[in-house]
Amino acid sequence: MHDLPQWLRKHLTIIYQPSYEFFLSLHVLSNPEHHTSRLGWAQETLAALPRPLFRDLPYFAELSNSFLDIMDILSPWEESYQHSVEAGLELISGLSAEEFAEIMLGRVYHRRQVQEWIAGRADEAFELVKPVHRQMLRHPLATKRRFLEFCYAYLPIFQAEQRRIEPWLVRAVMEAEEQAATDPVTFLSQVHPRLHVHEDSLLFHKAKTYTFAYSDLSHVYLCVTTFVSPHLLLGIYPEHITVGLSVDVPGTAAKATIPADFIAKMKVFGDPTRAAILKSLLGHPYCTQQLAELHGITEPAVTKHLKLLTDAGFVWSERRGRYVFYRGLQVQLEQLSVDLHEFIDMPAPGLSIHPPHKERRK
């Protein structure tokens, strides 16, 4: 890259995208303790949620990877794309059964396999899919209708917060644009501690390292948001990437702390028997009595360990006849490295946006 600043001025765009903020707000509500800068808002909102919304929130969070996977439908580079929440929900409404199922599964399966499952032809891989996804695959269009009903019911609640934060987000876009125009390399380097700007590529350190050569990218979109912290949120598309740009809003920022869900994950590894049970469940499903025999402990002790593993998100369960079988989630272990970065290495949440000052430049 002979002139990186010039490339960034041409190919870097900062946007405010209400639909992006909408789904991230649901993400925060689905796990409020993980987002300490938004914990106060989340607690107040959850306490005021109508009962049907409060009841359905955990189900749709589990179905959609805490509302993150559904964001793959948002494509700000398309000329016809509109940024409103309603436009985003219209995009979901237009998805076919296969497209909706594919998004909810996280696009980890081939389209043909998803079609086979929807048609009712199960295989060994189908048995490894979480029960909530198996149910969705049996009734994808009905599930899509329910999901849209849930989103539209939540929309007025989000809009109340949107009215409060939107002026700050619009201002943040303008101030970020000024900084990017003045010194785009320095600006982009400050977006997140785990985003590294190199002369020929961008590096993102998540559960694994993602490298994007500028020659392979047609555009980089930074989406301002008050809900993304402490994540390094990255959307990967052909020739495009989107990155969450965290903005602190007066009345929402909080001191950086290690949240309760991270502590719960660390507790899992504080007991050798509990860690051994998790290792067993990563390789094969077991019921309580099988685990008791396998590890030489009582069933009540196994039940206690399983509760901690389930609460920490490392295990899911499924009833088969009279027995409940438990499985380990490999992806949650892979996420641990990200959790460590987010809550130990990361500074105070949020990127403060200020107009550029000449005296700050070197």
Short mmCIF file of C-alpha atoms in Angstrom, two decimals, residues 19-346:
data_model
loop_
_atom_site.label_atom_id
_atom_site.label_comp_id
_atom_site.label_asym_id
_atom_site.label_seq_id
_atom_site.Cartn_x
_atom_site.Cartn_y
_atom_site.Cartn_z
CA SER A 19 -31.07 -1.37 12.54
CA TYR A 20 -27.52 -2.20 13.66
CA GLU A 21 -28.16 -0.48 16.99
CA PHE A 22 -31.57 -2.20 17.29
CA PHE A 23 -30.17 -5.74 17.21
CA LEU A 24 -27.22 -4.82 19.40
CA SER A 25 -29.63 -3.47 22.01
CA LEU A 26 -31.36 -6.87 22.03
CA HIS A 27 -27.93 -8.49 22.32
CA VAL A 28 -27.26 -6.44 25.46
CA LEU A 29 -30.66 -7.32 26.94
CA SER A 30 -29.98 -11.02 26.38
CA ASN A 31 -26.82 -10.86 28.53
CA PRO A 32 -26.78 -7.54 30.41
CA GLU A 33 -24.03 -8.44 32.89
CA HIS A 34 -21.56 -8.81 30.02
CA HIS A 35 -22.05 -5.17 29.00
CA THR A 36 -21.23 -3.10 32.05
CA SER A 37 -21.42 0.25 30.22
CA ARG A 38 -25.07 -0.49 29.40
CA LEU A 39 -26.02 -2.44 32.52
CA GLY A 40 -28.18 0.31 34.04
CA TRP A 41 -30.24 0.75 30.88
CA ALA A 42 -30.57 -3.02 30.47
CA GLN A 43 -31.79 -3.57 34.03
CA GLU A 44 -34.38 -0.81 33.75
CA THR A 45 -35.57 -2.02 30.35
CA LEU A 46 -35.83 -5.67 31.41
CA ALA A 47 -37.84 -4.67 34.48
CA ALA A 48 -40.29 -2.76 32.27
CA LEU A 49 -40.58 -5.32 29.43
CA PRO A 50 -44.08 -6.69 28.86
CA ARG A 51 -44.34 -10.29 30.01
CA PRO A 52 -44.52 -11.83 26.49
CA LEU A 53 -41.33 -10.02 25.43
CA PHE A 54 -39.52 -10.95 28.63
CA ARG A 55 -40.57 -14.59 28.15
CA ASP A 56 -39.51 -14.79 24.50
CA LEU A 57 -36.22 -12.89 24.81
CA PRO A 58 -34.09 -15.89 25.96
CA TYR A 59 -35.57 -18.13 23.25
CA PHE A 60 -34.79 -15.77 20.37
CA ALA A 61 -31.39 -14.94 21.87
CA GLU A 62 -30.47 -18.63 21.84
CA LEU A 63 -31.90 -19.04 18.36
CA SER A 64 -29.92 -16.14 16.85
CA ASN A 65 -26.57 -16.25 18.70
CA SER A 66 -27.73 -13.44 20.98
CA PHE A 67 -29.09 -11.50 17.96
CA LEU A 68 -25.64 -11.18 16.36
CA ASP A 69 -26.05 -13.61 13.44
CA ILE A 70 -29.23 -11.94 12.18
CA MET A 71 -27.15 -8.78 11.64
CA ASP A 72 -25.54 -10.48 8.65
CA ILE A 73 -28.51 -9.35 6.57
CA LEU A 74 -27.54 -5.67 7.04
CA SER A 75 -25.66 -4.48 3.97
CA PRO A 76 -25.01 -0.71 3.94
CA TRP A 77 -23.03 -0.88 0.66
CA GLU A 78 -26.13 -1.72 -1.40
CA GLU A 79 -27.49 1.37 -3.14
CA SER A 80 -31.09 0.49 -2.31
CA TYR A 81 -30.35 -0.19 1.35
CA GLN A 82 -32.20 1.88 3.92
CA HIS A 83 -30.84 2.25 7.44
CA SER A 84 -34.10 2.29 9.41
CA VAL A 85 -35.07 -0.53 11.74
CA GLU A 86 -38.25 -1.11 9.76
CA ALA A 87 -36.20 -1.56 6.58
CA GLY A 88 -34.05 -4.14 8.35
CA LEU A 89 -37.12 -6.05 9.51
CA GLU A 90 -38.47 -5.94 5.96
CA LEU A 91 -35.28 -7.63 4.80
CA ILE A 92 -35.91 -10.43 7.30
CA SER A 93 -39.51 -10.70 6.12
CA GLY A 94 -38.28 -11.27 2.58
CA LEU A 95 -35.96 -14.15 3.49
CA SER A 96 -36.88 -17.61 2.24
CA ALA A 97 -37.16 -20.52 4.67
CA GLU A 98 -33.64 -21.67 3.74
CA GLU A 99 -32.16 -18.17 4.04
CA PHE A 100 -33.72 -17.56 7.43
CA ALA A 101 -32.61 -20.95 8.76
CA GLU A 102 -29.11 -20.42 7.40
CA ILE A 103 -28.81 -17.05 9.15
CA MET A 104 -30.07 -18.42 12.47
CA LEU A 105 -27.64 -21.35 12.29
CA GLY A 106 -24.79 -18.91 11.75
CA ARG A 107 -24.02 -19.91 8.15
CA VAL A 108 -21.88 -22.83 9.29
CA TYR A 109 -23.71 -25.44 7.21
CA HIS A 110 -23.99 -25.83 3.44
CA ARG A 111 -27.24 -24.54 1.94
CA ARG A 112 -28.01 -27.99 0.53
CA GLN A 113 -27.73 -29.58 3.97
CA VAL A 114 -30.05 -26.95 5.44
CA GLN A 115 -32.56 -27.66 2.67
CA GLU A 116 -32.39 -31.38 3.45
CA TRP A 117 -33.11 -30.74 7.10
CA ILE A 118 -36.03 -28.44 6.34
CA ALA A 119 -37.43 -31.17 4.09
CA GLY A 120 -37.37 -33.51 7.09
CA ARG A 121 -34.39 -35.64 6.11
CA ALA A 122 -32.31 -35.86 9.29
CA ASP A 123 -28.77 -37.23 9.46
CA GLU A 124 -26.05 -37.63 12.09
CA ALA A 125 -25.11 -33.96 11.85
CA PHE A 126 -28.72 -32.99 12.55
CA GLU A 127 -28.51 -34.72 15.94
CA LEU A 128 -25.62 -32.42 16.90
CA VAL A 129 -27.67 -29.29 16.19
CA LYS A 130 -29.07 -27.62 19.30
CA PRO A 131 -32.74 -28.47 20.06
CA VAL A 132 -33.83 -24.85 19.53
CA HIS A 133 -32.38 -24.97 16.01
CA ARG A 134 -33.89 -28.37 15.25
CA GLN A 135 -37.29 -26.98 16.15
CA MET A 136 -36.67 -23.97 13.92
CA LEU A 137 -35.63 -26.22 11.01
CA ARG A 138 -38.91 -28.11 11.27
CA HIS A 139 -40.94 -24.86 11.11
CA PRO A 140 -38.69 -22.13 9.65
CA LEU A 141 -41.38 -19.82 8.26
CA ALA A 142 -43.50 -20.03 11.42
CA THR A 143 -40.38 -19.26 13.45
CA LYS A 144 -39.60 -16.30 11.19
CA ARG A 145 -43.12 -14.93 11.76
CA ARG A 146 -42.70 -15.27 15.52
CA PHE A 147 -39.30 -13.59 15.40
CA LEU A 148 -40.68 -10.64 13.43
CA GLU A 149 -43.64 -10.31 15.80
CA PHE A 150 -41.18 -10.21 18.69
CA CYS A 151 -39.05 -7.55 16.98
CA TYR A 152 -41.99 -5.32 16.09
CA ALA A 153 -43.32 -5.59 19.66
CA TYR A 154 -39.90 -4.52 21.00
CA LEU A 155 -39.48 -1.69 18.46
CA PRO A 156 -41.35 1.05 20.45
CA ILE A 157 -39.19 0.25 23.50
CA PHE A 158 -36.03 0.62 21.45
CA GLN A 159 -37.29 3.80 19.80
CA ALA A 160 -37.66 5.46 23.22
CA GLU A 161 -33.92 4.92 23.82
CA GLN A 162 -33.11 5.75 20.20
CA ARG A 163 -34.61 9.22 20.60
CA ARG A 164 -32.25 9.84 23.51
CA ILE A 165 -29.04 8.53 21.94
CA GLU A 166 -29.52 9.38 18.27
CA PRO A 167 -28.25 12.99 18.49
CA TRP A 168 -25.04 11.75 20.07
CA LEU A 169 -24.59 9.05 17.44
CA VAL A 170 -25.15 11.49 14.58
CA ARG A 171 -22.66 13.87 16.19
CA ALA A 172 -20.21 11.00 16.64
CA VAL A 173 -20.39 10.25 12.91
CA MET A 174 -19.54 13.84 12.02
CA GLU A 175 -16.69 14.08 14.51
CA ALA A 176 -15.29 10.71 13.44
CA GLU A 177 -15.42 11.80 9.80
CA GLU A 178 -13.39 14.90 10.70
CA GLN A 179 -10.77 12.79 12.45
CA ALA A 180 -10.64 10.28 9.60
CA ALA A 181 -10.20 13.03 7.04
CA THR A 182 -7.37 14.61 9.04
CA ASP A 183 -5.40 11.50 10.04
CA PRO A 184 -7.18 8.28 8.95
CA VAL A 185 -4.41 5.88 10.03
CA THR A 186 -4.26 7.19 13.59
CA PHE A 187 -8.05 7.36 13.79
CA LEU A 188 -8.58 3.77 12.65
CA SER A 189 -5.79 2.54 14.94
CA GLN A 190 -7.71 3.92 17.94
CA VAL A 191 -11.03 2.25 17.14
CA HIS A 192 -10.24 -0.84 19.25
CA PRO A 193 -7.16 -2.21 21.03
CA ARG A 194 -7.42 -5.48 19.08
CA LEU A 195 -7.71 -3.83 15.67
CA HIS A 196 -4.23 -3.27 14.20
CA VAL A 197 -3.60 -1.15 11.13
CA HIS A 198 -0.67 -2.30 9.02
CA GLU A 199 0.69 -0.88 5.80
CA ASP A 200 -0.83 -3.63 3.65
CA SER A 201 -3.60 -5.10 5.80
CA LEU A 202 -5.95 -4.85 8.77
CA LEU A 203 -5.64 -7.38 11.62
CA PHE A 204 -8.45 -8.24 14.02
CA HIS A 205 -7.60 -10.32 17.10
CA LYS A 206 -10.71 -12.25 18.16
CA ALA A 207 -11.03 -15.98 18.98
CA LYS A 208 -8.70 -16.24 16.00
CA THR A 209 -6.82 -13.59 14.04
CA TYR A 210 -8.50 -12.22 10.93
CA THR A 211 -6.33 -10.55 8.31
CA PHE A 212 -7.75 -8.45 5.47
CA ALA A 213 -5.47 -7.17 2.74
CA TYR A 214 -6.51 -3.76 1.45
CA SER A 215 -6.21 -5.13 -2.07
CA ASP A 216 -9.07 -7.56 -1.28
CA LEU A 217 -11.38 -4.93 0.18
CA SER A 218 -13.59 -2.51 -1.66
CA HIS A 219 -14.79 -0.81 1.54
CA VAL A 220 -14.60 -0.69 5.34
CA TYR A 221 -17.69 0.51 7.23
CA LEU A 222 -17.49 1.72 10.82
CA CYS A 223 -20.92 1.57 12.47
CA VAL A 224 -21.28 3.88 15.48
CA THR A 225 -23.06 2.28 18.40
CA THR A 226 -23.59 2.71 22.12
CA PHE A 227 -24.19 -1.01 22.66
CA VAL A 228 -21.12 -2.76 21.20
CA SER A 229 -18.66 -2.38 24.10
CA PRO A 230 -16.69 -4.44 25.10
CA HIS A 231 -16.82 -6.40 21.83
CA LEU A 232 -14.70 -6.04 18.74
CA LEU A 233 -17.65 -6.62 16.43
CA LEU A 234 -16.65 -7.63 12.92
CA GLY A 235 -18.92 -8.38 9.97
CA ILE A 236 -17.28 -10.22 7.09
CA TYR A 237 -18.75 -10.06 3.58
CA PRO A 238 -17.37 -10.46 0.07
CA GLU A 239 -15.13 -7.42 -0.48
CA HIS A 240 -16.59 -5.58 2.55
CA ILE A 241 -16.15 -5.58 6.31
CA THR A 242 -18.15 -3.78 8.99
CA VAL A 243 -16.72 -2.85 12.37
CA GLY A 244 -18.52 -1.59 15.46
CA LEU A 245 -17.33 1.83 16.61
CA SER A 246 -18.15 2.19 20.30
CA VAL A 247 -19.40 5.61 21.39
CA ASP A 248 -19.87 6.70 24.99
CA VAL A 249 -23.07 8.66 25.56
CA PRO A 250 -23.55 10.87 28.63
CA GLY A 251 -25.60 8.98 31.17
CA THR A 252 -24.66 5.52 29.85
CA ALA A 253 -20.90 5.17 30.37
CA ALA A 254 -19.66 3.20 33.35
CA LYS A 255 -16.35 2.27 34.89
CA ALA A 256 -14.73 -0.77 33.30
CA THR A 257 -15.30 -3.82 35.50
CA ILE A 258 -15.10 -7.56 35.15
CA PRO A 259 -18.75 -8.65 34.84
CA ALA A 260 -20.43 -11.52 36.59
CA ASP A 261 -20.71 -13.77 33.53
CA PHE A 262 -16.93 -13.70 33.06
CA ILE A 263 -16.39 -14.61 36.71
CA ALA A 264 -18.85 -17.51 36.30
CA LYS A 265 -16.81 -18.84 33.39
CA MET A 266 -13.61 -18.66 35.39
CA LYS A 267 -15.24 -20.56 38.29
CA VAL A 268 -15.75 -23.53 35.99
CA PHE A 269 -12.01 -24.16 35.93
CA GLY A 270 -11.54 -23.66 39.67
CA ASP A 271 -12.60 -27.25 40.37
CA PRO A 272 -10.77 -30.18 38.70
CA THR A 273 -13.84 -32.46 38.74
CA ARG A 274 -16.01 -29.81 37.12
CA ALA A 275 -13.37 -29.21 34.45
CA ALA A 276 -13.15 -32.97 33.85
CA ILE A 277 -16.94 -33.19 33.46
CA LEU A 278 -16.84 -30.40 30.88
CA LYS A 279 -14.09 -32.21 28.97
CA SER A 280 -16.22 -35.37 28.94
CA LEU A 281 -19.23 -33.48 27.61
CA LEU A 282 -17.23 -31.97 24.77
CA GLY A 283 -16.67 -35.45 23.38
CA HIS A 284 -20.00 -37.16 24.05
CA PRO A 285 -23.44 -36.47 25.54
CA TYR A 286 -24.05 -37.92 29.00
CA CYS A 287 -26.87 -37.98 31.54
CA THR A 288 -26.36 -37.30 35.25
CA GLN A 289 -26.07 -40.91 36.39
CA GLN A 290 -23.56 -41.70 33.63
CA LEU A 291 -21.40 -38.74 34.65
CA ALA A 292 -21.56 -39.79 38.31
CA GLU A 293 -20.29 -43.27 37.42
CA LEU A 294 -17.69 -41.94 34.98
CA HIS A 295 -16.16 -39.51 37.49
CA GLY A 296 -16.75 -41.44 40.71
CA ILE A 297 -18.93 -38.85 42.45
CA THR A 298 -22.56 -38.70 43.59
CA GLU A 299 -25.40 -37.65 41.32
CA PRO A 300 -26.23 -34.59 43.52
CA ALA A 301 -22.60 -33.48 43.11
CA VAL A 302 -22.86 -33.91 39.33
CA THR A 303 -26.08 -31.89 39.33
CA LYS A 304 -24.34 -29.05 41.17
CA HIS A 305 -21.46 -29.03 38.69
CA LEU A 306 -23.84 -29.16 35.72
CA LYS A 307 -25.75 -26.14 37.00
CA LEU A 308 -22.55 -24.08 37.12
CA LEU A 309 -21.54 -25.31 33.67
CA THR A 310 -24.96 -24.49 32.24
CA ASP A 311 -25.12 -21.06 33.90
CA ALA A 312 -21.68 -20.27 32.48
CA GLY A 313 -22.89 -21.19 28.97
CA PHE A 314 -20.57 -24.16 28.45
CA VAL A 315 -23.27 -26.85 28.36
CA TRP A 316 -26.74 -27.36 26.92
CA SER A 317 -29.22 -30.11 27.73
CA GLU A 318 -31.87 -32.15 25.96
CA ARG A 319 -34.45 -34.56 27.36
CA ARG A 320 -34.58 -38.02 25.80
CA GLY A 321 -37.33 -40.09 27.42
CA ARG A 322 -36.79 -40.20 31.18
CA TYR A 323 -33.25 -38.86 30.95
CA VAL A 324 -31.72 -35.43 30.38
CA PHE A 325 -28.51 -35.53 28.34
CA TYR A 326 -25.90 -32.79 28.45
CA ARG A 327 -23.47 -31.66 25.73
CA GLY A 328 -20.51 -29.30 25.87
CA LEU A 329 -20.20 -26.27 23.60
CA GLN A 330 -16.77 -26.11 21.99
CA VAL A 331 -17.42 -22.61 20.67
CA GLN A 332 -17.71 -21.26 24.22
CA LEU A 333 -14.23 -22.51 25.05
CA GLU A 334 -12.89 -20.85 21.95
CA GLN A 335 -14.54 -17.63 23.12
CA LEU A 336 -12.53 -17.61 26.36
CA SER A 337 -9.52 -15.98 24.76
CA VAL A 338 -11.78 -13.14 23.58
CA ASP A 339 -13.27 -12.79 27.06
CA LEU A 340 -9.80 -12.50 28.56
CA HIS A 341 -8.88 -9.76 26.09
CA GLU A 342 -12.13 -7.88 26.62
CA PHE A 343 -12.10 -7.70 30.40
CA ILE A 344 -8.42 -7.76 31.33
CA ASP A 345 -6.46 -6.17 28.49
CA MET A 346 -9.08 -3.71 27.29
#
